Amino acid sequence: MKSVQAIRAIQTPPPPVPVVIICPGNGCNNIRESNWYGQLYNILKERNIPCICEDFPDPLHARRDRWIPFVRSLAEKNTLSSTGGTSNQHQPENVILVGHSSGAQAALRYAELYPFHACVLVSATYSDLGDAHERASGYYPQPSSNKNKNGETNPYLFEAMTSNCKIWHQFHSNNDPFIPLHEAEKIRDGLGQFNTYHMLPGRSHFFELSPELIDVVVSLC
């Protein structure tokens, strides 16, 4: 005779697999033909892991006020369809954001607003590095003339990020031609995620798919 626990285990369906949303760097007019995004999408689909790899609006400028609502719309729309389309399964928080470069900045700011399963940052930066085009995207803290608590306007809300998302992984390289290592380390320090910070030497700006990234994303699903 089966125990009550065994009967419950049989009757309880497994939790739905999280939906992976790939957030690209700026300048990608065709996301699946850019960098490694299409490769990762195909690998996950082969493993029956739901993945969204769609072109983002405003691809050149990657403005925050367009990308954050777009990511939210993907989470709301595609988690519903991937779980069968019934309202009781609609879980926009059951997503994993994989953000590269500007996509990493979007993932950080998304985490200030919405709860979700996990976040993987690739080649994230803390500041705009003095680039006016990046500054105009709206993601980056700016020096404050009135000197508030941390001396910044538009500060990162790290406490909100880690409250909304409990699982973080971050990838960076020591020879990134655009983003110095200390910029990534400031993000790491703000999140307090030292054990899941992956500094991989010689990977540049992660233009190519890394096996370590695949392993991490698959392990989260």
mmCIF file of N, CA, C and O in Angstrom, residues 16-21 41 44-53 78-79 81-83 94-96 217 221:
data_model
loop_
_atom_site.group_PDB
_atom_site.id
_atom_site.type_symbol
_atom_site.label_atom_id
_atom_site.label_comp_id
_atom_site.label_asym_id
_atom_site.label_seq_id
_atom_site.Cartn_x
_atom_site.Cartn_y
_atom_site.Cartn_z
ATOM 1 N N PRO A 16 7.260 23.761 -13.604
ATOM 2 C CA PRO A 16 7.598 24.029 -15.009
ATOM 3 C C PRO A 16 9.042 24.480 -15.150
ATOM 4 O O PRO A 16 9.587 25.149 -14.269
ATOM 5 N N VAL A 17 9.654 24.085 -16.243
ATOM 6 C CA VAL A 17 11.033 24.481 -16.507
ATOM 7 C C VAL A 17 11.059 25.988 -16.763
ATOM 8 O O VAL A 17 10.212 26.509 -17.496
ATOM 9 N N PRO A 18 11.997 26.716 -16.167
ATOM 10 C CA PRO A 18 12.064 28.159 -16.427
ATOM 11 C C PRO A 18 12.289 28.457 -17.904
ATOM 12 O O PRO A 18 12.922 27.690 -18.627
ATOM 13 N N VAL A 19 11.761 29.580 -18.332
ATOM 14 C CA VAL A 19 11.957 30.050 -19.700
ATOM 15 C C VAL A 19 13.197 30.940 -19.730
ATOM 16 O O VAL A 19 13.306 31.892 -18.959
ATOM 17 N N VAL A 20 14.133 30.636 -20.608
ATOM 18 C CA VAL A 20 15.340 31.443 -20.757
ATOM 19 C C VAL A 20 15.063 32.562 -21.756
ATOM 20 O O VAL A 20 14.596 32.312 -22.866
ATOM 21 N N ILE A 21 15.340 33.790 -21.350
ATOM 22 C CA ILE A 21 15.213 34.943 -22.243
ATOM 23 C C ILE A 21 16.611 35.493 -22.490
ATOM 24 O O ILE A 21 17.309 35.883 -21.552
ATOM 25 N N TYR A 41 20.442 29.467 -28.142
ATOM 26 C CA TYR A 41 19.019 29.161 -28.364
ATOM 27 C C TYR A 41 18.851 27.743 -28.908
ATOM 28 O O TYR A 41 18.029 26.960 -28.403
ATOM 29 N N LEU A 44 19.666 25.011 -26.262
ATOM 30 C CA LEU A 44 18.618 24.858 -25.255
ATOM 31 C C LEU A 44 17.385 24.183 -25.837
ATOM 32 O O LEU A 44 16.766 23.329 -25.180
ATOM 33 N N LYS A 45 17.009 24.551 -27.056
ATOM 34 C CA LYS A 45 15.849 23.928 -27.677
ATOM 35 C C LYS A 45 16.075 22.429 -27.889
ATOM 36 O O LYS A 45 15.151 21.630 -27.728
ATOM 37 N N GLU A 46 17.310 22.048 -28.234
ATOM 38 C CA GLU A 46 17.625 20.627 -28.396
ATOM 39 C C GLU A 46 17.456 19.857 -27.088
ATOM 40 O O GLU A 46 17.197 18.653 -27.099
ATOM 41 N N ARG A 47 17.608 20.544 -25.986
ATOM 42 C CA ARG A 47 17.462 19.923 -24.665
ATOM 43 C C ARG A 47 16.069 20.131 -24.088
ATOM 44 O O ARG A 47 15.839 19.902 -22.903
ATOM 45 N N ASN A 48 15.156 20.604 -24.921
ATOM 46 C CA ASN A 48 13.770 20.844 -24.499
ATOM 47 C C ASN A 48 13.663 21.879 -23.385
ATOM 48 O O ASN A 48 12.774 21.796 -22.530
ATOM 49 N N ILE A 49 14.568 22.835 -23.407
ATOM 50 C CA ILE A 49 14.512 23.959 -22.479
ATOM 51 C C ILE A 49 13.915 25.141 -23.218
ATOM 52 O O ILE A 49 14.461 25.576 -24.235
ATOM 53 N N PRO A 50 12.771 25.657 -22.763
ATOM 54 C CA PRO A 50 12.150 26.771 -23.484
ATOM 55 C C PRO A 50 13.057 27.999 -23.474
ATOM 56 O O PRO A 50 13.628 28.363 -22.449
ATOM 57 N N CYS A 51 13.185 28.619 -24.623
ATOM 58 C CA CYS A 51 14.086 29.761 -24.761
ATOM 59 C C CYS A 51 13.476 30.778 -25.713
ATOM 60 O O CYS A 51 12.889 30.419 -26.736
ATOM 61 N N ILE A 52 13.638 32.037 -25.364
ATOM 62 C CA ILE A 52 13.184 33.148 -26.193
ATOM 63 C C ILE A 52 14.416 33.878 -26.703
ATOM 64 O O ILE A 52 15.258 34.324 -25.916
ATOM 65 N N CYS A 53 14.518 33.981 -28.013
ATOM 66 C CA CYS A 53 15.641 34.681 -28.638
ATOM 67 C C CYS A 53 15.062 35.520 -29.768
ATOM 68 O O CYS A 53 15.080 35.122 -30.932
ATOM 69 N N ASN A 78 5.336 34.895 -23.130
ATOM 70 C CA ASN A 78 5.911 33.615 -23.512
ATOM 71 C C ASN A 78 5.907 32.584 -22.400
ATOM 72 O O ASN A 78 5.908 31.399 -22.672
ATOM 73 N N THR A 79 5.893 33.004 -21.140
ATOM 74 C CA THR A 79 5.735 31.999 -20.091
ATOM 75 C C THR A 79 4.331 31.415 -20.150
ATOM 76 O O THR A 79 4.129 30.241 -19.865
ATOM 77 N N SER A 81 2.489 30.983 -22.937
ATOM 78 C CA SER A 81 2.387 30.050 -24.057
ATOM 79 C C SER A 81 3.226 28.803 -23.848
ATOM 80 O O SER A 81 2.859 27.707 -24.246
ATOM 81 N N SER A 82 4.380 28.933 -23.170
ATOM 82 C CA SER A 82 5.267 27.784 -23.000
ATOM 83 C C SER A 82 4.758 26.792 -21.973
ATOM 84 O O SER A 82 5.181 25.650 -21.940
ATOM 85 N N THR A 83 3.811 27.232 -21.105
ATOM 86 C CA THR A 83 3.285 26.332 -20.090
ATOM 87 C C THR A 83 1.881 25.852 -20.411
ATOM 88 O O THR A 83 1.189 25.343 -19.547
ATOM 89 N N ASN A 94 8.920 32.982 -13.579
ATOM 90 C CA ASN A 94 9.662 31.742 -13.820
ATOM 91 C C ASN A 94 10.504 31.861 -15.094
ATOM 92 O O ASN A 94 10.343 31.105 -16.048
ATOM 93 N N VAL A 95 11.385 32.850 -15.084
ATOM 94 C CA VAL A 95 12.256 33.077 -16.228
ATOM 95 C C VAL A 95 13.702 33.212 -15.761
ATOM 96 O O VAL A 95 13.981 33.533 -14.598
ATOM 97 N N ILE A 96 14.611 32.944 -16.692
ATOM 98 C CA ILE A 96 16.040 33.178 -16.487
ATOM 99 C C ILE A 96 16.469 34.201 -17.529
ATOM 100 O O ILE A 96 16.276 33.986 -18.727
ATOM 101 N N VAL A 217 23.778 27.923 -17.544
ATOM 102 C CA VAL A 217 22.374 28.128 -17.935
ATOM 103 C C VAL A 217 21.597 26.807 -17.838
ATOM 104 O O VAL A 217 20.482 26.768 -17.282
ATOM 105 N N CYS A 221 18.078 25.278 -15.138
ATOM 106 C CA CYS A 221 16.775 24.893 -15.705
ATOM 107 C C CYS A 221 16.242 23.592 -15.104
ATOM 108 O O CYS A 221 17.000 22.802 -14.565
#
